[in-house]
Amino acid sequence: MSSRRRSIAVVVLVPVIAAVALWAFAWPAARTAPRDVPLGVAGPAAATAQVERRLDRNEGVFEVHRYADEAAARDAVEDRSVYGAIVVAPEGTKLLTASAGSPSVAQLLQQRIAAEGSGVTTVDVVPASADDPRGATLSASVLPLVLAGIAAGAMATLVGLRGGRAVAALIGSAGLVGAAATAVAHNWLGVVDGNWWAEAGVFGLMTLAVSAAVAGVAALLGTAGIGITAALVMLIGNPSSGASSAPEMLPVPFGAIGQWLPPGAGASALRSTAFFDGAAATGPLLTLTWWAALGLGAVLLGALLKHRSATAPTTEREPALAG
């Protein structure tokens, strides 16, 4: 390609990439709104009927789950089955929230529910960390881990690591990243307060899911696989993760797609591990495990294919006899 064509390619491609990146990050943020947010309603049927009718007027905003009493509703909040619950009792109406699950949803419930009538008491069943009440630091930790995963996968590819050596390097680096991230988030900043080793495992598994995917695709497609996977994780996975709000606050189907990608699954698993004693962490952890397993498998498969290609015997044709 001539220097003139390369210059034109740069001039054209850079604005296109910038526009795509701006759309990927800005569009979900501009369209943030509640969509079928799971919300519990507890109390006698006669007492909760009016509450349910009021919620039904907000079509598409809440997904109502019914519970017999406050204890059942509280268990549902602590199990991450719902983001909050309205408890109707003779002594008054109570709003249960869990700011640790999503500070933005907890604030939404207070604005939509508690503000509708006087005498509504709000109880934060699972509060966020006192050092990070808005969850900003926790959500900001997702991007550095994604970047660490991309860097590890790219470095393993570019320095020529293959097969078992590449797998060992990726697992080792992810483990160290997990320990370092937990030391910063747990011990230094105090934004998570769950089991230290469980948090380190989530941080490390999230990093490994990204790094293995980058290295695995590169092992099969060449160095172009680094850019393809990095673009998928950064431009789709990061803005659709719901880490700063909740999957139900993102445009459809962004929120659902994000939970199938490492950033979204990692953010959900981290919240469950750090504040809810692992409740609802199984699905996100399985997603991260599949990404890591498939990526490492692709690394081994790519090395095997290259080895077979390099050792395949070449067949030479014998010259035809004259006459």
Short mmCIF file of C-alpha atoms in Angstrom, two decimals:
data_model
loop_
_atom_site.label_atom_id
_atom_site.label_comp_id
_atom_site.label_asym_id
_atom_site.label_seq_id
_atom_site.Cartn_x
_atom_site.Cartn_y
_atom_site.Cartn_z
CA MET A 1 0.00 0.00 0.00
CA SER A 2 1.38 3.39 -0.99
CA SER A 3 2.02 6.12 1.59
CA ARG A 4 -0.84 8.15 0.11
CA ARG A 5 -3.31 5.30 0.57
CA ARG A 6 -2.08 4.70 4.11
CA SER A 7 -2.61 8.38 4.90
CA ILE A 8 -6.15 8.27 3.50
CA ALA A 9 -6.87 5.11 5.50
CA VAL A 10 -5.73 6.81 8.71
CA VAL A 11 -7.75 9.95 8.01
CA VAL A 12 -10.90 7.91 7.31
CA LEU A 13 -10.60 5.13 9.87
CA VAL A 14 -9.74 7.21 12.94
CA PRO A 15 -12.99 9.26 12.84
CA VAL A 16 -14.98 6.06 12.22
CA ILE A 17 -13.39 4.35 15.21
CA ALA A 18 -13.97 7.45 17.35
CA ALA A 19 -17.63 7.59 16.29
CA VAL A 20 -18.17 3.90 17.06
CA ALA A 21 -16.49 4.26 20.46
CA LEU A 22 -18.56 7.34 21.27
CA TRP A 23 -21.76 5.53 20.31
CA ALA A 24 -20.84 2.43 22.32
CA PHE A 25 -20.16 4.37 25.52
CA ALA A 26 -22.49 7.36 25.21
CA TRP A 27 -25.65 5.74 23.84
CA PRO A 28 -26.30 3.38 26.79
CA ALA A 29 -25.57 6.20 29.23
CA ALA A 30 -27.95 8.54 27.41
CA ARG A 31 -30.71 5.90 27.43
CA THR A 32 -30.37 4.85 31.07
CA ALA A 33 -33.81 4.19 32.55
CA PRO A 34 -35.50 1.44 34.62
CA ARG A 35 -36.76 -1.51 32.59
CA ASP A 36 -38.46 -4.39 34.43
CA VAL A 37 -36.49 -3.80 37.62
CA PRO A 38 -37.31 -6.72 40.00
CA LEU A 39 -39.22 -5.31 42.99
CA GLY A 40 -40.93 -7.18 45.79
CA VAL A 41 -44.28 -6.43 47.41
CA ALA A 42 -45.10 -8.01 50.78
CA GLY A 43 -48.08 -7.96 53.09
CA PRO A 44 -51.73 -8.98 53.17
CA ALA A 45 -53.37 -9.15 49.75
CA ALA A 46 -55.94 -6.51 50.57
CA ALA A 47 -53.27 -4.09 51.79
CA THR A 48 -50.90 -4.58 48.87
CA ALA A 49 -53.55 -4.37 46.13
CA GLN A 50 -53.39 -0.59 46.02
CA VAL A 51 -49.59 -0.64 45.89
CA GLU A 52 -49.62 -3.11 43.03
CA ARG A 53 -52.13 -1.05 41.08
CA ARG A 54 -49.91 1.99 41.50
CA LEU A 55 -46.90 0.04 40.28
CA ASP A 56 -48.85 -1.30 37.29
CA ARG A 57 -49.36 2.27 36.12
CA ASN A 58 -45.59 2.45 35.56
CA GLU A 59 -45.75 -0.09 32.74
CA GLY A 60 -42.40 -1.69 31.95
CA VAL A 61 -40.61 -0.05 34.90
CA PHE A 62 -40.94 -2.72 37.58
CA GLU A 63 -41.23 -6.50 37.58
CA VAL A 64 -43.33 -7.20 40.67
CA HIS A 65 -42.63 -10.24 42.88
CA ARG A 66 -45.09 -11.02 45.67
CA TYR A 67 -44.07 -12.21 49.15
CA ALA A 68 -46.08 -13.17 52.19
CA ASP A 69 -44.36 -10.99 54.77
CA GLU A 70 -41.39 -8.76 55.51
CA ALA A 71 -39.11 -11.66 56.41
CA ALA A 72 -39.63 -13.30 53.02
CA ALA A 73 -39.13 -9.97 51.25
CA ARG A 74 -35.95 -9.29 53.19
CA ASP A 75 -34.59 -12.72 52.27
CA ALA A 76 -35.32 -12.01 48.60
CA VAL A 77 -33.38 -8.75 48.78
CA GLU A 78 -30.44 -10.44 50.49
CA ASP A 79 -30.50 -13.25 47.90
CA ARG A 80 -30.46 -10.68 45.06
CA SER A 81 -33.78 -11.97 43.73
CA VAL A 82 -35.09 -8.38 43.83
CA TYR A 83 -33.43 -4.97 44.18
CA GLY A 84 -35.88 -3.89 46.85
CA ALA A 85 -39.29 -4.51 48.35
CA ILE A 86 -42.34 -2.60 49.56
CA VAL A 87 -43.68 -3.99 52.83
CA VAL A 88 -47.21 -2.99 53.81
CA ALA A 89 -48.07 -3.50 57.46
CA PRO A 90 -50.58 -2.05 59.96
CA GLU A 91 -47.85 0.06 61.55
CA GLY A 92 -46.89 1.63 58.21
CA THR A 93 -45.26 1.08 54.86
CA LYS A 94 -41.60 0.15 54.67
CA LEU A 95 -39.26 0.27 51.66
CA LEU A 96 -36.41 -2.23 51.71
CA THR A 97 -33.42 -1.43 49.48
CA ALA A 98 -29.92 -2.81 48.86
CA SER A 99 -27.56 -0.04 47.85
CA ALA A 100 -24.73 -2.59 47.67
CA GLY A 101 -26.51 -4.23 44.73
CA SER A 102 -26.93 -0.95 42.88
CA PRO A 103 -26.82 2.51 44.46
CA SER A 104 -28.60 3.97 41.43
CA VAL A 105 -31.51 1.54 41.72
CA ALA A 106 -31.75 2.14 45.47
CA GLN A 107 -31.94 5.87 44.78
CA LEU A 108 -34.55 5.27 42.08
CA LEU A 109 -36.74 3.29 44.48
CA GLN A 110 -36.54 6.02 47.07
CA GLN A 111 -37.53 8.63 44.51
CA ARG A 112 -40.35 6.59 42.97
CA ILE A 113 -41.73 4.81 46.04
CA ALA A 114 -40.83 6.67 49.22
CA ALA A 115 -41.63 10.05 47.69
CA GLU A 116 -45.17 9.00 46.77
CA GLY A 117 -46.47 9.13 50.28
CA SER A 118 -45.52 10.34 53.71
CA GLY A 119 -44.76 7.83 56.39
CA VAL A 120 -42.77 5.46 54.15
CA THR A 121 -39.72 4.26 56.06
CA THR A 122 -36.65 3.28 54.03
CA VAL A 123 -34.35 0.54 55.30
CA ASP A 124 -31.09 -0.26 53.50
CA VAL A 125 -30.92 -4.01 54.03
CA VAL A 126 -27.52 -4.49 52.35
CA PRO A 127 -25.75 -1.13 52.36
CA ALA A 128 -22.85 -0.23 50.13
CA SER A 129 -19.44 0.41 51.63
CA ALA A 130 -19.24 3.55 53.72
CA ASP A 131 -16.08 4.46 51.79
CA ASP A 132 -17.91 4.09 48.45
CA PRO A 133 -21.61 4.84 49.06
CA ARG A 134 -22.32 5.59 45.38
CA GLY A 135 -20.46 2.54 44.12
CA ALA A 136 -18.30 4.71 41.87
CA THR A 137 -15.00 3.14 42.90
CA LEU A 138 -16.33 -0.39 42.59
CA SER A 139 -17.67 0.23 39.08
CA ALA A 140 -14.45 2.00 38.09
CA SER A 141 -12.46 -1.13 38.96
CA VAL A 142 -13.94 -3.02 35.99
CA LEU A 143 -12.08 -1.09 33.26
CA PRO A 144 -8.55 -1.55 34.73
CA LEU A 145 -9.14 -5.30 34.98
CA VAL A 146 -10.33 -5.43 31.37
CA LEU A 147 -7.24 -3.50 30.28
CA ALA A 148 -5.01 -5.82 32.32
CA GLY A 149 -6.60 -8.83 30.63
CA ILE A 150 -6.16 -7.35 27.16
CA ALA A 151 -2.53 -6.47 27.92
CA ALA A 152 -1.77 -9.96 29.26
CA GLY A 153 -3.33 -11.71 26.28
CA ALA A 154 -1.60 -9.41 23.80
CA MET A 155 1.80 -9.75 25.46
CA ALA A 156 1.58 -13.54 25.61
CA THR A 157 0.83 -13.53 21.88
CA LEU A 158 3.41 -10.98 20.77
CA VAL A 159 6.33 -12.50 22.72
CA GLY A 160 5.62 -15.84 21.07
CA LEU A 161 4.29 -17.89 23.99
CA ARG A 162 2.34 -20.92 22.81
CA GLY A 163 0.55 -23.93 24.20
CA GLY A 164 1.15 -24.84 27.82
CA ARG A 165 3.60 -22.00 28.40
CA ALA A 166 1.04 -19.43 27.27
CA VAL A 167 -1.65 -21.03 29.44
CA ALA A 168 0.64 -21.00 32.50
CA ALA A 169 1.60 -17.37 31.89
CA LEU A 170 -2.02 -16.27 31.51
CA ILE A 171 -3.17 -18.09 34.65
CA GLY A 172 -0.20 -16.82 36.67
CA SER A 173 -0.66 -13.20 35.61
CA ALA A 174 -4.42 -13.35 36.31
CA GLY A 175 -3.76 -14.70 39.80
CA LEU A 176 -1.33 -11.89 40.56
CA VAL A 177 -3.72 -9.27 39.17
CA GLY A 178 -6.49 -10.68 41.36
CA ALA A 179 -4.34 -10.46 44.48
CA ALA A 180 -3.13 -6.93 43.65
CA ALA A 181 -6.66 -5.70 42.85
CA THR A 182 -8.03 -7.10 46.11
CA ALA A 183 -5.21 -5.55 48.10
CA VAL A 184 -6.10 -2.16 46.63
CA ALA A 185 -9.91 -2.43 46.71
CA HIS A 186 -10.26 -4.33 50.00
CA ASN A 187 -7.29 -3.42 52.18
CA TRP A 188 -6.46 0.07 50.97
CA LEU A 189 -9.64 1.70 49.65
CA GLY A 190 -12.11 -0.40 51.65
CA VAL A 191 -14.74 -0.42 48.88
CA VAL A 192 -15.38 -4.18 49.24
CA ASP A 193 -15.66 -6.05 52.52
CA GLY A 194 -16.38 -9.68 51.67
CA ASN A 195 -14.11 -12.69 51.89
CA TRP A 196 -10.66 -11.61 50.74
CA TRP A 197 -9.81 -14.79 48.83
CA ALA A 198 -13.21 -14.96 47.18
CA GLU A 199 -12.83 -11.38 45.96
CA ALA A 200 -9.32 -12.13 44.69
CA GLY A 201 -10.71 -15.14 42.85
CA VAL A 202 -13.36 -13.03 41.12
CA PHE A 203 -10.86 -10.32 40.16
CA GLY A 204 -8.46 -12.95 38.85
CA LEU A 205 -11.09 -14.95 36.97
CA MET A 206 -12.41 -11.81 35.31
CA THR A 207 -8.89 -10.92 34.16
CA LEU A 208 -8.27 -14.47 32.94
CA ALA A 209 -11.55 -14.52 31.00
CA VAL A 210 -10.40 -11.48 29.02
CA SER A 211 -6.74 -12.44 28.60
CA ALA A 212 -7.56 -16.02 27.58
CA ALA A 213 -10.09 -14.79 25.04
CA VAL A 214 -7.58 -12.35 23.51
CA ALA A 215 -4.78 -14.91 23.35
CA GLY A 216 -7.11 -17.69 22.17
CA VAL A 217 -8.58 -15.77 19.25
CA ALA A 218 -5.09 -14.56 18.32
CA ALA A 219 -3.82 -18.15 18.38
CA LEU A 220 -6.44 -19.10 15.79
CA LEU A 221 -6.64 -15.95 13.66
CA GLY A 222 -3.23 -14.35 14.13
CA THR A 223 -2.41 -10.99 15.68
CA ALA A 224 -5.59 -9.51 14.19
CA GLY A 225 -7.44 -11.54 16.83
CA ILE A 226 -6.03 -9.22 19.50
CA GLY A 227 -7.79 -6.21 18.02
CA ILE A 228 -11.02 -8.10 17.34
CA THR A 229 -11.37 -9.41 20.88
CA ALA A 230 -10.20 -6.17 22.48
CA ALA A 231 -12.81 -4.24 20.49
CA LEU A 232 -15.56 -6.66 21.53
CA VAL A 233 -14.70 -6.44 25.21
CA MET A 234 -14.05 -2.70 25.27
CA LEU A 235 -16.73 -1.36 22.91
CA ILE A 236 -19.52 -3.80 23.77
CA GLY A 237 -18.66 -5.51 27.04
CA ASN A 238 -17.59 -2.49 29.08
CA PRO A 239 -20.47 -0.07 28.36
CA SER A 240 -23.03 -2.89 28.60
CA SER A 241 -21.69 -4.24 31.90
CA GLY A 242 -24.13 -2.28 34.06
CA ALA A 243 -21.36 -1.83 36.62
CA SER A 244 -22.23 1.82 37.25
CA SER A 245 -25.99 1.21 37.44
CA ALA A 246 -27.62 -2.18 36.78
CA PRO A 247 -28.33 -4.36 33.72
CA GLU A 248 -32.02 -3.47 34.01
CA MET A 249 -31.16 0.23 33.66
CA LEU A 250 -29.59 -0.21 30.21
CA PRO A 251 -31.33 -0.21 26.82
CA VAL A 252 -32.60 -3.57 25.55
CA PRO A 253 -30.78 -5.79 24.70
CA PHE A 254 -27.58 -4.14 25.94
CA GLY A 255 -28.12 -5.11 29.55
CA ALA A 256 -28.68 -8.79 28.76
CA ILE A 257 -25.77 -8.97 26.31
CA GLY A 258 -23.46 -7.39 28.86
CA GLN A 259 -24.02 -10.18 31.37
CA TRP A 260 -22.70 -12.71 28.84
CA LEU A 261 -19.43 -10.80 28.45
CA PRO A 262 -16.58 -10.73 31.00
CA PRO A 263 -16.99 -7.11 32.24
CA GLY A 264 -20.69 -7.51 33.06
CA ALA A 265 -20.36 -10.98 34.52
CA GLY A 266 -17.34 -9.87 36.54
CA ALA A 267 -19.12 -6.83 37.98
CA SER A 268 -22.15 -8.92 39.00
CA ALA A 269 -19.99 -11.64 40.54
CA LEU A 270 -17.95 -9.07 42.44
CA ARG A 271 -21.03 -7.42 43.98
CA SER A 272 -22.41 -10.81 45.01
CA THR A 273 -19.11 -11.88 46.53
CA ALA A 274 -18.28 -8.60 48.23
CA PHE A 275 -21.66 -7.82 49.83
CA PHE A 276 -24.13 -10.71 49.50
CA ASP A 277 -22.07 -13.70 50.70
CA GLY A 278 -22.00 -15.11 47.17
CA ALA A 279 -25.76 -14.95 46.53
CA ALA A 280 -26.62 -15.03 42.80
CA ALA A 281 -22.94 -15.40 41.91
CA THR A 282 -23.23 -18.82 40.23
CA GLY A 283 -24.40 -17.57 36.84
CA PRO A 284 -21.78 -14.82 36.45
CA LEU A 285 -19.00 -17.11 37.67
CA LEU A 286 -20.00 -19.79 35.15
CA THR A 287 -19.92 -17.17 32.39
CA LEU A 288 -16.40 -16.09 33.37
CA THR A 289 -15.31 -19.73 33.63
CA TRP A 290 -16.59 -20.53 30.14
CA TRP A 291 -14.76 -17.55 28.67
CA ALA A 292 -11.55 -18.57 30.40
CA ALA A 293 -11.88 -22.26 29.50
CA LEU A 294 -12.72 -21.64 25.85
CA GLY A 295 -9.95 -19.08 25.53
CA LEU A 296 -7.31 -21.34 27.04
CA GLY A 297 -8.59 -24.21 24.91
CA ALA A 298 -8.18 -22.04 21.81
CA VAL A 299 -4.61 -21.25 22.87
CA LEU A 300 -3.79 -24.97 23.08
CA LEU A 301 -5.62 -25.72 19.82
CA GLY A 302 -3.80 -22.95 17.99
CA ALA A 303 -0.44 -24.26 19.15
CA LEU A 304 -1.38 -27.80 18.08
CA LEU A 305 -2.44 -26.65 14.61
CA LYS A 306 0.77 -24.69 14.12
CA HIS A 307 2.84 -27.65 15.26
CA ARG A 308 1.10 -29.99 12.82
CA SER A 309 1.51 -27.49 10.02
CA ALA A 310 5.22 -27.10 10.73
CA THR A 311 5.89 -30.86 10.94
CA ALA A 312 3.69 -31.96 8.03
CA PRO A 313 5.82 -33.74 5.36
CA THR A 314 6.07 -32.02 2.03
CA THR A 315 5.36 -34.17 -1.01
CA GLU A 316 7.58 -33.57 -4.04
CA ARG A 317 6.49 -34.63 -7.46
CA GLU A 318 8.90 -36.80 -9.42
CA PRO A 319 9.77 -35.46 -12.88
CA ALA A 320 7.94 -37.14 -15.69
CA LEU A 321 10.08 -39.45 -17.84
CA ALA A 322 10.61 -38.28 -21.39
CA GLY A 323 9.22 -40.48 -24.05
#
